[in-house]
Every structure is written in structure tokens, then in C-alpha cells.
CSV table of C-alpha atoms and ligand atoms in Angstrom, one decimal:
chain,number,residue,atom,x,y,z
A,1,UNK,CA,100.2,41.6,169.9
A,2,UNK,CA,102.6,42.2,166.6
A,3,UNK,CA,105.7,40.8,166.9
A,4,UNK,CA,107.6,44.0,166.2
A,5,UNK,CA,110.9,43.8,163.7
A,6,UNK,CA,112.3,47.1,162.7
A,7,UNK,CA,114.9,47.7,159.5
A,8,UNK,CA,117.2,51.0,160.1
A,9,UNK,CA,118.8,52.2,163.0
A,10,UNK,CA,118.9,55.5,161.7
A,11,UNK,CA,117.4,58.9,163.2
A,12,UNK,CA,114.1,57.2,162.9
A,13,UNK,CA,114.6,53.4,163.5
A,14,UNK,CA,115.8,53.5,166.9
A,15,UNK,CA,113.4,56.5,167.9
A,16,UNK,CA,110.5,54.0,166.9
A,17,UNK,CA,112.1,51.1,168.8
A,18,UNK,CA,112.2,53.0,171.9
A,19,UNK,CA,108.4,53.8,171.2
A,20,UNK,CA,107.5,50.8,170.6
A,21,UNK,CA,109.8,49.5,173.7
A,22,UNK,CA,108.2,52.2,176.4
A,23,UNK,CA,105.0,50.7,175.2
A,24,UNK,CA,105.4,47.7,176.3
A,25,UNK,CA,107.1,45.5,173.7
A,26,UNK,CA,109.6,43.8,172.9
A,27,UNK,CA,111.5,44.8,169.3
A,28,UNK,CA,114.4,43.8,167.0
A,29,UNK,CA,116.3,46.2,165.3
A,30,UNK,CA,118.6,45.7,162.2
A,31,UNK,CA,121.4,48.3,161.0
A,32,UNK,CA,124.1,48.0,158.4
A,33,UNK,CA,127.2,47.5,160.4
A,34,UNK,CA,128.6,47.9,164.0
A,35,UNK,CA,129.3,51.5,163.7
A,36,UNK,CA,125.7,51.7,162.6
A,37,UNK,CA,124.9,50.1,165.4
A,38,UNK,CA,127.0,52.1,167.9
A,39,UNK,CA,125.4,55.0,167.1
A,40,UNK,CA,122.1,53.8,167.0
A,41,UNK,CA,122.8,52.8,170.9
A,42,UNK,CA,124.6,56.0,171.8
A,43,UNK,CA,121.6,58.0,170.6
A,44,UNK,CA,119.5,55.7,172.3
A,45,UNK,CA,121.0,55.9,175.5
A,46,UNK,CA,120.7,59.7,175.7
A,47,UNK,CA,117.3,59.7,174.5
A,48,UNK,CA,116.6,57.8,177.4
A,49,UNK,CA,119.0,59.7,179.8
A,50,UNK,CA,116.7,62.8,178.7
A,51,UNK,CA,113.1,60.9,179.1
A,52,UNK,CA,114.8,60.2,183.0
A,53,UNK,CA,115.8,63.8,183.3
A,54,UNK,CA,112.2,65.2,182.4
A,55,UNK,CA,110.4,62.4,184.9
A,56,UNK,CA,108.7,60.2,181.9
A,57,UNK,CA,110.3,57.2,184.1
A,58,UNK,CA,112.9,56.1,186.4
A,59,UNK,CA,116.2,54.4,185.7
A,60,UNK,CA,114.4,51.3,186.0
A,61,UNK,CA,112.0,51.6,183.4
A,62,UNK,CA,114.9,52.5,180.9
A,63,UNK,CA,116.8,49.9,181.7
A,64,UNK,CA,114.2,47.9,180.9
A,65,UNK,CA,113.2,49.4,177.7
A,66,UNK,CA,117.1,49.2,176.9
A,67,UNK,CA,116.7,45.4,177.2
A,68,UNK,CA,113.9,45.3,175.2
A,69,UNK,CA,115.2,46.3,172.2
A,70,UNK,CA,117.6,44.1,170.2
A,71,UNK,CA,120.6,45.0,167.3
A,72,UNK,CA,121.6,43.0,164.8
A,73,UNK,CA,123.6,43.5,161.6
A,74,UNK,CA,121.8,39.9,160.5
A,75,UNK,CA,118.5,40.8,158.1
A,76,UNK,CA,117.5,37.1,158.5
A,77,UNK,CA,117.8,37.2,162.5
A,78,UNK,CA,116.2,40.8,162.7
A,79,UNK,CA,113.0,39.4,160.8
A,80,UNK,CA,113.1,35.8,162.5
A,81,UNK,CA,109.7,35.6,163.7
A,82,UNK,CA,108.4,39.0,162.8
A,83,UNK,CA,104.6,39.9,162.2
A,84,UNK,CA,105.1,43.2,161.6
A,85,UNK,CA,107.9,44.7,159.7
A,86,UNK,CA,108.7,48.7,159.7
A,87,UNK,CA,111.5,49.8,156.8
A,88,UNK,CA,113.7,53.0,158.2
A,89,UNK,CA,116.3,53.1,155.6
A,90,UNK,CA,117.2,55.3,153.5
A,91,UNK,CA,114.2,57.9,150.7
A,92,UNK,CA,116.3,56.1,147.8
A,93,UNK,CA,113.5,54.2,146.0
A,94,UNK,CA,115.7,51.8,144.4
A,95,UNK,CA,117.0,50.7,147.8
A,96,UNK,CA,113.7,49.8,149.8
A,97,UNK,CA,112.2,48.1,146.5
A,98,UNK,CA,115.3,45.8,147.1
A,99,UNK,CA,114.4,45.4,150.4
A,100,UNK,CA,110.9,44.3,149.9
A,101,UNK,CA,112.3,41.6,147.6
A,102,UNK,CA,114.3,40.1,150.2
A,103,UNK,CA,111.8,40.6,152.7
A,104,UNK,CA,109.5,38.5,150.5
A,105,UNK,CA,112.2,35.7,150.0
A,106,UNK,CA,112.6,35.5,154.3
A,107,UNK,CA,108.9,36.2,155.4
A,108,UNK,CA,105.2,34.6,155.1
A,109,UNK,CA,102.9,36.7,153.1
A,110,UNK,CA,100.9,37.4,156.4
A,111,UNK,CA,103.8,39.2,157.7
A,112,UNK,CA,102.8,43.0,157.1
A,113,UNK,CA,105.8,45.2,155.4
A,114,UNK,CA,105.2,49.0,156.3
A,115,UNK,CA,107.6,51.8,155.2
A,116,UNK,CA,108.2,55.3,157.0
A,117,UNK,CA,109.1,56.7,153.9
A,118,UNK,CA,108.7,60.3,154.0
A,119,UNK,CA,106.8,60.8,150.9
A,120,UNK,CA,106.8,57.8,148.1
A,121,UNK,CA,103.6,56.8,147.8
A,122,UNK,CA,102.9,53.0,148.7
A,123,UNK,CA,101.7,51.8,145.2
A,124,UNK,CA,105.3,53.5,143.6
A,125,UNK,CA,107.0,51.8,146.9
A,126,UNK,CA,105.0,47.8,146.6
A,127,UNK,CA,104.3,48.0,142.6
A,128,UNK,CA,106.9,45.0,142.0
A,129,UNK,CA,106.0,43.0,145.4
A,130,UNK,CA,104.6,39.6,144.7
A,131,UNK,CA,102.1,40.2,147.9
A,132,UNK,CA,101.4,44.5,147.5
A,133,UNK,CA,98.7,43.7,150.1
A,134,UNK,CA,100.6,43.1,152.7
A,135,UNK,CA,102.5,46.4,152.1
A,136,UNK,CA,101.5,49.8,154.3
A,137,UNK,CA,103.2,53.0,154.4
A,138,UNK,CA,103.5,54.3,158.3
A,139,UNK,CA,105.1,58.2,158.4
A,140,UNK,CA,106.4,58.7,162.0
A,141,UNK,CA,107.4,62.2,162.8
A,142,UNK,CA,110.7,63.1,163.6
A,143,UNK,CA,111.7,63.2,166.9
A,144,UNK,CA,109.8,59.5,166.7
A,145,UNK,CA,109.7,58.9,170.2
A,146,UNK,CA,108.2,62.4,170.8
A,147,UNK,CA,105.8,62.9,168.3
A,148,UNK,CA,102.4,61.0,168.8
A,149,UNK,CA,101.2,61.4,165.0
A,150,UNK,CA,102.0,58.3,162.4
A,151,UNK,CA,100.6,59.0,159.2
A,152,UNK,CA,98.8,55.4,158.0
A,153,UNK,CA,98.6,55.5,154.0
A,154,UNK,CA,97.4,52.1,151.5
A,155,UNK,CA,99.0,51.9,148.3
A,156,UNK,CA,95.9,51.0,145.4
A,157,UNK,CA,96.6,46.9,146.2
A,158,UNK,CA,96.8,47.1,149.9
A,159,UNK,CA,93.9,45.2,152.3
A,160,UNK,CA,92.0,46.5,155.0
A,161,UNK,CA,93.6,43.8,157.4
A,162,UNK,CA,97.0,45.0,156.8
A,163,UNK,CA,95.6,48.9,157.3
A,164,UNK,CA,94.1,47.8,160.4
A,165,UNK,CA,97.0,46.0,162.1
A,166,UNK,CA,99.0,48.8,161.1
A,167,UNK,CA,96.2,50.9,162.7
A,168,UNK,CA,96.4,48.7,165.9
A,169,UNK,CA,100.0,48.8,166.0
A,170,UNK,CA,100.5,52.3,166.4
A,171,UNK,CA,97.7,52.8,168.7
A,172,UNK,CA,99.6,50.0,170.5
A,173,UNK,CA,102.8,51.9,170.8
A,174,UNK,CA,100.9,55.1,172.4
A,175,UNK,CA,100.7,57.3,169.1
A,176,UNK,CA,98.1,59.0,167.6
A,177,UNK,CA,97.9,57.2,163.6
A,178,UNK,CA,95.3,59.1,160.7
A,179,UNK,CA,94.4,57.0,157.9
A,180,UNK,CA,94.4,58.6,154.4
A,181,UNK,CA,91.3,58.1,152.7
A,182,UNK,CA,93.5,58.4,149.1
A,183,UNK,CA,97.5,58.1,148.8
A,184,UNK,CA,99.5,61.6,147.6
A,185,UNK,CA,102.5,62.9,147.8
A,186,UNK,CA,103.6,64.9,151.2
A,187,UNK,CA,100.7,62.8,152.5
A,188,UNK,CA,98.9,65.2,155.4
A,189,UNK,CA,101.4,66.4,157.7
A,190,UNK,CA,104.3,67.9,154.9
A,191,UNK,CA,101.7,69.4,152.7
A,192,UNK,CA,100.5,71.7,155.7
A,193,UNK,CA,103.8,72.4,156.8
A,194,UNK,CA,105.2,72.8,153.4
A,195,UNK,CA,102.6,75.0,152.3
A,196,UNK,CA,103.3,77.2,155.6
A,197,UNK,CA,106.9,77.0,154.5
A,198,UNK,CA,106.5,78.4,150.9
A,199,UNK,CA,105.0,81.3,152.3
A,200,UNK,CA,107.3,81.6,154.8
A,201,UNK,CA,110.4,81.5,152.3
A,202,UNK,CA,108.3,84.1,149.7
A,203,UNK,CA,107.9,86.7,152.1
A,204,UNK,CA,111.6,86.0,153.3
A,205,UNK,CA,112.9,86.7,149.5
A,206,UNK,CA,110.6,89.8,149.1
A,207,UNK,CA,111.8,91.3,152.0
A,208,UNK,CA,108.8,91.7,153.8
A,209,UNK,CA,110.3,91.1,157.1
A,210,UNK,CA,113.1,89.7,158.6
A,211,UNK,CA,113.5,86.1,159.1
A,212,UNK,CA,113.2,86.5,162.9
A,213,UNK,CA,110.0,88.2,162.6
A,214,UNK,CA,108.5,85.6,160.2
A,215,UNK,CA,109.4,83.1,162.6
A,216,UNK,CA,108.0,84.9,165.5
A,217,UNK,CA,104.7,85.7,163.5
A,218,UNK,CA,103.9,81.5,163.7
A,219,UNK,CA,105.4,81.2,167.3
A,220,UNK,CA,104.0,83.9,169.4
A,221,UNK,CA,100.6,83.0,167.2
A,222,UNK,CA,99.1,80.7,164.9
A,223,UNK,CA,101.9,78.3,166.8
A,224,UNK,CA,100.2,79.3,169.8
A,225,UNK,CA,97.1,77.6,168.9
A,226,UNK,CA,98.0,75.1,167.0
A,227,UNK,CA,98.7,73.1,169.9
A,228,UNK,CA,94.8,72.7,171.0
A,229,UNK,CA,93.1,73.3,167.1
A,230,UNK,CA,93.8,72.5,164.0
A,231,UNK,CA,93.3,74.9,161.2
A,232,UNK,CA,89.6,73.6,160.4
A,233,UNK,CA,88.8,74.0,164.2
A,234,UNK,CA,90.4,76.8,164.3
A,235,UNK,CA,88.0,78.6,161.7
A,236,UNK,CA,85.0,77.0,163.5
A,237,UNK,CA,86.0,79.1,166.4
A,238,UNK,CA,87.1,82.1,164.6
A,239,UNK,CA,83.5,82.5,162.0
A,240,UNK,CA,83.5,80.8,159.0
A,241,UNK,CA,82.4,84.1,157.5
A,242,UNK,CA,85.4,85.5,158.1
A,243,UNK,CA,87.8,82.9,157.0
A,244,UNK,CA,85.6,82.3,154.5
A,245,UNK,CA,85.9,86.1,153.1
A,246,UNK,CA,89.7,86.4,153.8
A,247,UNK,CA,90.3,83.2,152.0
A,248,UNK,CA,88.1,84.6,149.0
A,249,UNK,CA,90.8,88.2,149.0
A,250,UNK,CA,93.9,86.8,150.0
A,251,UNK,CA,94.4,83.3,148.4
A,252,UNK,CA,94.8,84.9,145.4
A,253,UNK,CA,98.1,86.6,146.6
A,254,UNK,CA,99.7,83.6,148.5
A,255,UNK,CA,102.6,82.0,147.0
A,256,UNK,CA,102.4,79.4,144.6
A,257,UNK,CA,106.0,79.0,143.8
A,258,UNK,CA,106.8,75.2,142.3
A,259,UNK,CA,110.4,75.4,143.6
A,260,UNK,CA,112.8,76.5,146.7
A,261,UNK,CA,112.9,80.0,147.3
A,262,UNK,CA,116.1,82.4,146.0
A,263,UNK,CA,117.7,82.2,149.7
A,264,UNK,CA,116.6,78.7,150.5
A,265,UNK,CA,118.3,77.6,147.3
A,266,UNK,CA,121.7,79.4,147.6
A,267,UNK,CA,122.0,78.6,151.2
A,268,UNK,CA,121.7,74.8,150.7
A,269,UNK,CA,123.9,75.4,147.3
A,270,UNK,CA,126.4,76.6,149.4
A,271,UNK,CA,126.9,74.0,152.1
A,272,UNK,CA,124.9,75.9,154.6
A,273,UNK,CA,122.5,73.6,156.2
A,274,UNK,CA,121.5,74.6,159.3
A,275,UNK,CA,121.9,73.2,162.4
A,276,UNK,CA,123.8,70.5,161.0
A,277,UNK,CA,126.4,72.5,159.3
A,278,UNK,CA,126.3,75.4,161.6
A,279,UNK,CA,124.7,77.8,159.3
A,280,UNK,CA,121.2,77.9,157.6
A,281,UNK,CA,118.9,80.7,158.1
A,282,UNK,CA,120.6,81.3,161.2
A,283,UNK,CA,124.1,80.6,163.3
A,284,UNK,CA,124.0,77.5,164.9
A,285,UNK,CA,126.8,77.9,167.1
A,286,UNK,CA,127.4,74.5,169.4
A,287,UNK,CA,125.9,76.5,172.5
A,288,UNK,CA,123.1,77.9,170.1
A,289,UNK,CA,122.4,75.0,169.1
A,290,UNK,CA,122.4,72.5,172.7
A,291,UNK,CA,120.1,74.9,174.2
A,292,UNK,CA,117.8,75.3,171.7
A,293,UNK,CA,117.3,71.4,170.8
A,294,UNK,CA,116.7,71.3,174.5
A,295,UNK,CA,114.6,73.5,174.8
A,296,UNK,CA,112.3,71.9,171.6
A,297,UNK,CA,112.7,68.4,173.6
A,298,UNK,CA,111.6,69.7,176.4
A,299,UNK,CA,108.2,71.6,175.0
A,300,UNK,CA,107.6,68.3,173.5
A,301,UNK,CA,107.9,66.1,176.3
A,302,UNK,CA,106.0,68.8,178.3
A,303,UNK,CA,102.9,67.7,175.7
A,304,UNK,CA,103.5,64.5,175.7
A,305,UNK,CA,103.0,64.3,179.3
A,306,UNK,CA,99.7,66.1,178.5
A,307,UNK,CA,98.7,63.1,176.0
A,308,UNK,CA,99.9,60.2,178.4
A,309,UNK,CA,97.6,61.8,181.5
A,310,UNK,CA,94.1,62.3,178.9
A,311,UNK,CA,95.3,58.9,178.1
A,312,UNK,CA,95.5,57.5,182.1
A,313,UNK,CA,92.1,59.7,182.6
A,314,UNK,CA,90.5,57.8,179.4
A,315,UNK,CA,91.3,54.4,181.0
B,1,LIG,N1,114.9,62.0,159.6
B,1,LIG,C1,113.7,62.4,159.6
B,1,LIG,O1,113.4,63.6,160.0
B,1,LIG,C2,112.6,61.6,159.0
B,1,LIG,C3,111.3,61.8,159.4
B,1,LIG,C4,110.2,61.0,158.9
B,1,LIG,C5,110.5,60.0,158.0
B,1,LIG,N2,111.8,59.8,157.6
B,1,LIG,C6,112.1,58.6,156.7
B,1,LIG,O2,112.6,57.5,157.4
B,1,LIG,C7,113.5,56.8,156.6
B,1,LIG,C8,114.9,56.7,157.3
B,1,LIG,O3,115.3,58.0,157.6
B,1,LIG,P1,116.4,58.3,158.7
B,1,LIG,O4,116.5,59.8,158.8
B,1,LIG,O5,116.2,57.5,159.9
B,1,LIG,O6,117.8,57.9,157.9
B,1,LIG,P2,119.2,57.6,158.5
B,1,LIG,O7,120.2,57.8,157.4
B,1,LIG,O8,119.4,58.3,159.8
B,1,LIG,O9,119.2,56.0,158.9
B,1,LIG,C9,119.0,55.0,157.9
B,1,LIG,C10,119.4,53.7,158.4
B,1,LIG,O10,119.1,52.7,157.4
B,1,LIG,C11,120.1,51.7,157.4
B,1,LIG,N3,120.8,51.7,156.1
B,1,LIG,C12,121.6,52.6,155.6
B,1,LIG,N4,122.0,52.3,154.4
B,1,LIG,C13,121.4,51.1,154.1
B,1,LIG,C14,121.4,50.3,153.0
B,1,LIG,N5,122.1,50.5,151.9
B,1,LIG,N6,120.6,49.2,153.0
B,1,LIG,C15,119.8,48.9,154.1
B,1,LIG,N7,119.8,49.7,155.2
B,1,LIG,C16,120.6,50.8,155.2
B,1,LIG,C17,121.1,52.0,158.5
B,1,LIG,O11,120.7,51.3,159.7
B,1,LIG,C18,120.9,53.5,158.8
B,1,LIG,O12,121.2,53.9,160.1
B,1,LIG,C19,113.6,57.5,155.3
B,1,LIG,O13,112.7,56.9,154.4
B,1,LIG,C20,113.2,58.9,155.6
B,1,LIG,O14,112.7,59.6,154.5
B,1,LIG,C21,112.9,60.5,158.1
């Protein structure tokens, strides 16, 4: 098995830690400074306390995936020994290229360096790494220890060993990894949600309905089924004729807007980012908020339970 290192203890770093952790294995994880640190570890610990709460595992089984995972503010220690590198820092591009060259300085060229960069592609991401082959892009999904899907995408230079231990190594974590057939930007996963998102935001800013009732026309529907099919699928089981005939009448009239909608763009002008900031399409009040990131945790966690029994039943 990889000998897991991870580089960020961000949002995602130590939600991939604890995946990788639960799973079994035993991971080092660097972040910048102490305070870094602290809050990587405070956010682990509740993530935990929740995956308790919700009967994932006992207290036991977090403590010891707690003990399985190990800070460091030391680059060199965090990669001592590594097979298999993840970068979590920072989408600056300038700042993970600098990364890879001292990654390249501390490791053997058989040491794989993957990136959960969000949307650089991995040629942009490896074109000034002395060993590009060795180099992987592996999107995890935000909550990281929630989502099963990781995005595997090769940069032009990349060899199918490093795809395929990258391949392996998700699989070993308990996720579900796609491999691109052909890097681009947004990779799968954004340009699906992206494109649902445009529409959403053009029918906002024509007034077509109210933002509640956009949102409710994915949740109490598409959303609905999107759990158990895919889009594809989904047209299987609806005729392709039909999909085939609506797509011919209506794809004309969808939104192909190159930029943030008119709201969209004056919200986030204005400071008002959402959740984070307490306003975005909607209040976020504290209470608002709590109860509705629980209740999203716990839908997810509901499926995940789903996955992990197919899984036992596969076995
Ligand atoms: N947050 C998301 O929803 C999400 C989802 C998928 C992919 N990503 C991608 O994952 C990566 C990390 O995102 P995040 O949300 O975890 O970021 P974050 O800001 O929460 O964490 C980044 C971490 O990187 C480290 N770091 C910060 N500055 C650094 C520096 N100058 N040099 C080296 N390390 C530094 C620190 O440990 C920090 O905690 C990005 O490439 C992002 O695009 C994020």
C-alpha cells in the first residue's frame, strides 16, 4: 500500500486525511504554521464527533483514526518516506509550481505528486517539473470525507503507472475515482454543475422565478433523481426520442452567458458571500446556517452509509 503524505491542512487536506485514515491508513499531514494546524485539528475533531453522532463508528474507531494522522509544520518530515504525495494548497498557480520544485529536490522520481487543484489542468500544473510523469491531478469533492467521487486527470506527459496508482489509491481510501480520457478545464464534475448553475443564475436575472423556486425546481426534482441516475441514464429511462426532440427545441434558448450573472456579480462585488459572510442569495443567519449544514451532512452521510453496505454486500 501507498505510503500516504498530504500537503495542506486546509478545508480539503485534513478532510482527505481523515479519508484516507478511516480507510485504514496511516497519513502525514503538513500545514504552514501552528495556527494552521490548530485548525486543521479542531475541524478534524468535529468531523469526527459528527461521523460518531450519525453511527459511521464508535469513539474507538476515531480515536484511532485521530492517531493515525500526523501534523507537521516540517515539508521535509511530512514527505520523509512518502510514495504518494497529494498537494491541498492553495488555486494560486505560481504557488504549487513552487511546490513541485521542492518536492522534486526532497523526493525520488518514483514518488507520485498528485494535485487537488480544482481546475488547472495537469500539463499547465507539471510543465516545468523535471519528472511530469510522475505528476497526477486528483479533484476530491468538497466535504472530502463525504463525497465518494475523485476526479483522476493526466497531464499530456503523465504515465499510466502513475494514473493507476493514483487509481488504486483512491479506490484504496473507499472513493469512487473517473479517469478522464482527455484533460480540460472544470474537468467532469464543475462543467455539469456549472452549466446547471448558468441557467440557474439566467433565469434568476430575468425574473423568471424566484430564487426559492429555482432552487426547489432541482431539489423536489431533477435532484431527486440524480441520486440513483446520471443525466445519460436518466434519458435512457426517460426515451431518447424525447430528450432527443427537446434537446433539438430548447438548447437553442439555454444560456450561454461567458460570465457571472448581473446578481451573482453584484452580490459577490459587494462583500456578500453567502454563508460565509452571512448573506449571498439568501440570509445566513448563525441558526440558518447550523441547521442547514447539518442537515446537508447528514443527507450525505445517510448515502454514504448506502455506498459503504453495496460495498460490504460486494465483498
Ligand atoms: N474548498 C473546496 O471546496 C475545494 C474543493 C475541491 C478542490 N479544492 C482545491 O483544493 C486546494 C486547497 O483548497 P482548500 O479549500 O483546502 O484551501 P484552504 O485555504 O482551506 O487550505 C489551504 C492549506 O494550504 C496550506 N497553505 C496555505 N498557504 C500556503 C503556502 N503559501 N504554501 C504552502 N502551503 C500553504 C495550509 O495548510 C492551508 O491550510 C485548492 O487547490 C482548491 O482549489 C477546494
Amino acid at each position: 500500500m501507498e505510503k500516504i503524505s498530504i500537503l495542506g491542512s486546509g478545508t480539503m487536506g485534513h478532510s482527505i486525511a481523515l479519508s484516507a485514515a478511516w480507510a485504514g491508513q496511516t497519513v502525514k499531514v503538513y500545514g504552514i504554521n501552528e495556527q494552521d494546524l490548530e485548525t486543521a485539528n479542531n475541524g478534524l475533531a468535529n468531523k469526527l464527533g459528527v461521523m460518531v453522532d450519525n453511527d459511521l463508528f464508535d469513539e474507538a474507531d476515531a480515536k484511532r483514526i485521530k492517531d493515525s494522522i500526523h501534523f507537521s509544520t516540517s515539508l521535509e518530515e511530512t514527505v520523509e518516506g512518502a510514495t504518494f504525495i497529494i498537494e491541498v494548497i492553495p488555486e494560486v498557480l505560481e504557488l504549487k509550481k513552487e511546490m513541485y520544485a521542492k518536492l522534486e529536490k526532497l523526493v525520488s522520481e518514483d514518488v507520485v505528486i498528485a494535485s487537488n487543484t480544482s481546475g488547472f489542468m495537469p500539463s499547465l500544473l507539471s510543465e516545468d517539473m523535471i519528472h511530469p510523469n510522475r505528476f497526477v491531478v486528483t479533484h476530491f469533492w468538497n466535504p472530502g470525507h463525504l463525497i465518494p467521487l475523485v476526479e483522476v486527470v493526466k497531464g499530456s506527459k503523465t504515465d499510466e503507472k502513475t494514473v493507476q496508482r493514483a487509481m488504486q489509491v483512491i479506490a484504496d481510501m473507499n472513493k469512487k475515482p473517473i479517469l478522464l480520457q482527455k484533460e480540460l478545464p472544470g474537468f467532469i464534475g464543475n462543467r455539469l454543475q456549472y452549466a446547471l448553475f448558468r441557467e440557474a443564475q439566467a433565469l434568476l436575472d430575468s425574473g423568471a422565478a424566484s430564487k426559492e423556486d429555482i432552487d426547489a425546481a432541482v431539489t423536489y426534482s431533477i435532484g431527486r433523481r440524480l441520486p440513483v441516475t446520471g443525466p445519460l441514464m436518466t434519458a435512457d429511462m426517460g426515451g431518447l426520442d424525447v430528450f432527443s426532440a427537446i434537446s433539438n427545441y430548447l438548447f437553442e434558448d439555454l444560456a450561454t452567458d461567458q460570465r457571472s450573472g448581473k446578481i451573482l456579480s453584484e452580490l459577490a462585488a459587494d462583500g456578500n458571500l453567502g454563508d460565509k459572510s452571512g448573506k449571498g442569495f439568501y440570509d445566513w443567519e448563525p441558526a440558518v446556517s447550523r441547521k442547514l449544514n447539518a442537515e446537508r451532512e447528514r443527507t450525505l452521510i445517510h448515502f454514504l452509509k448506502n455506498d459503504l453496505q453495496a460495498l460490504g454486500e460486494g465483498e
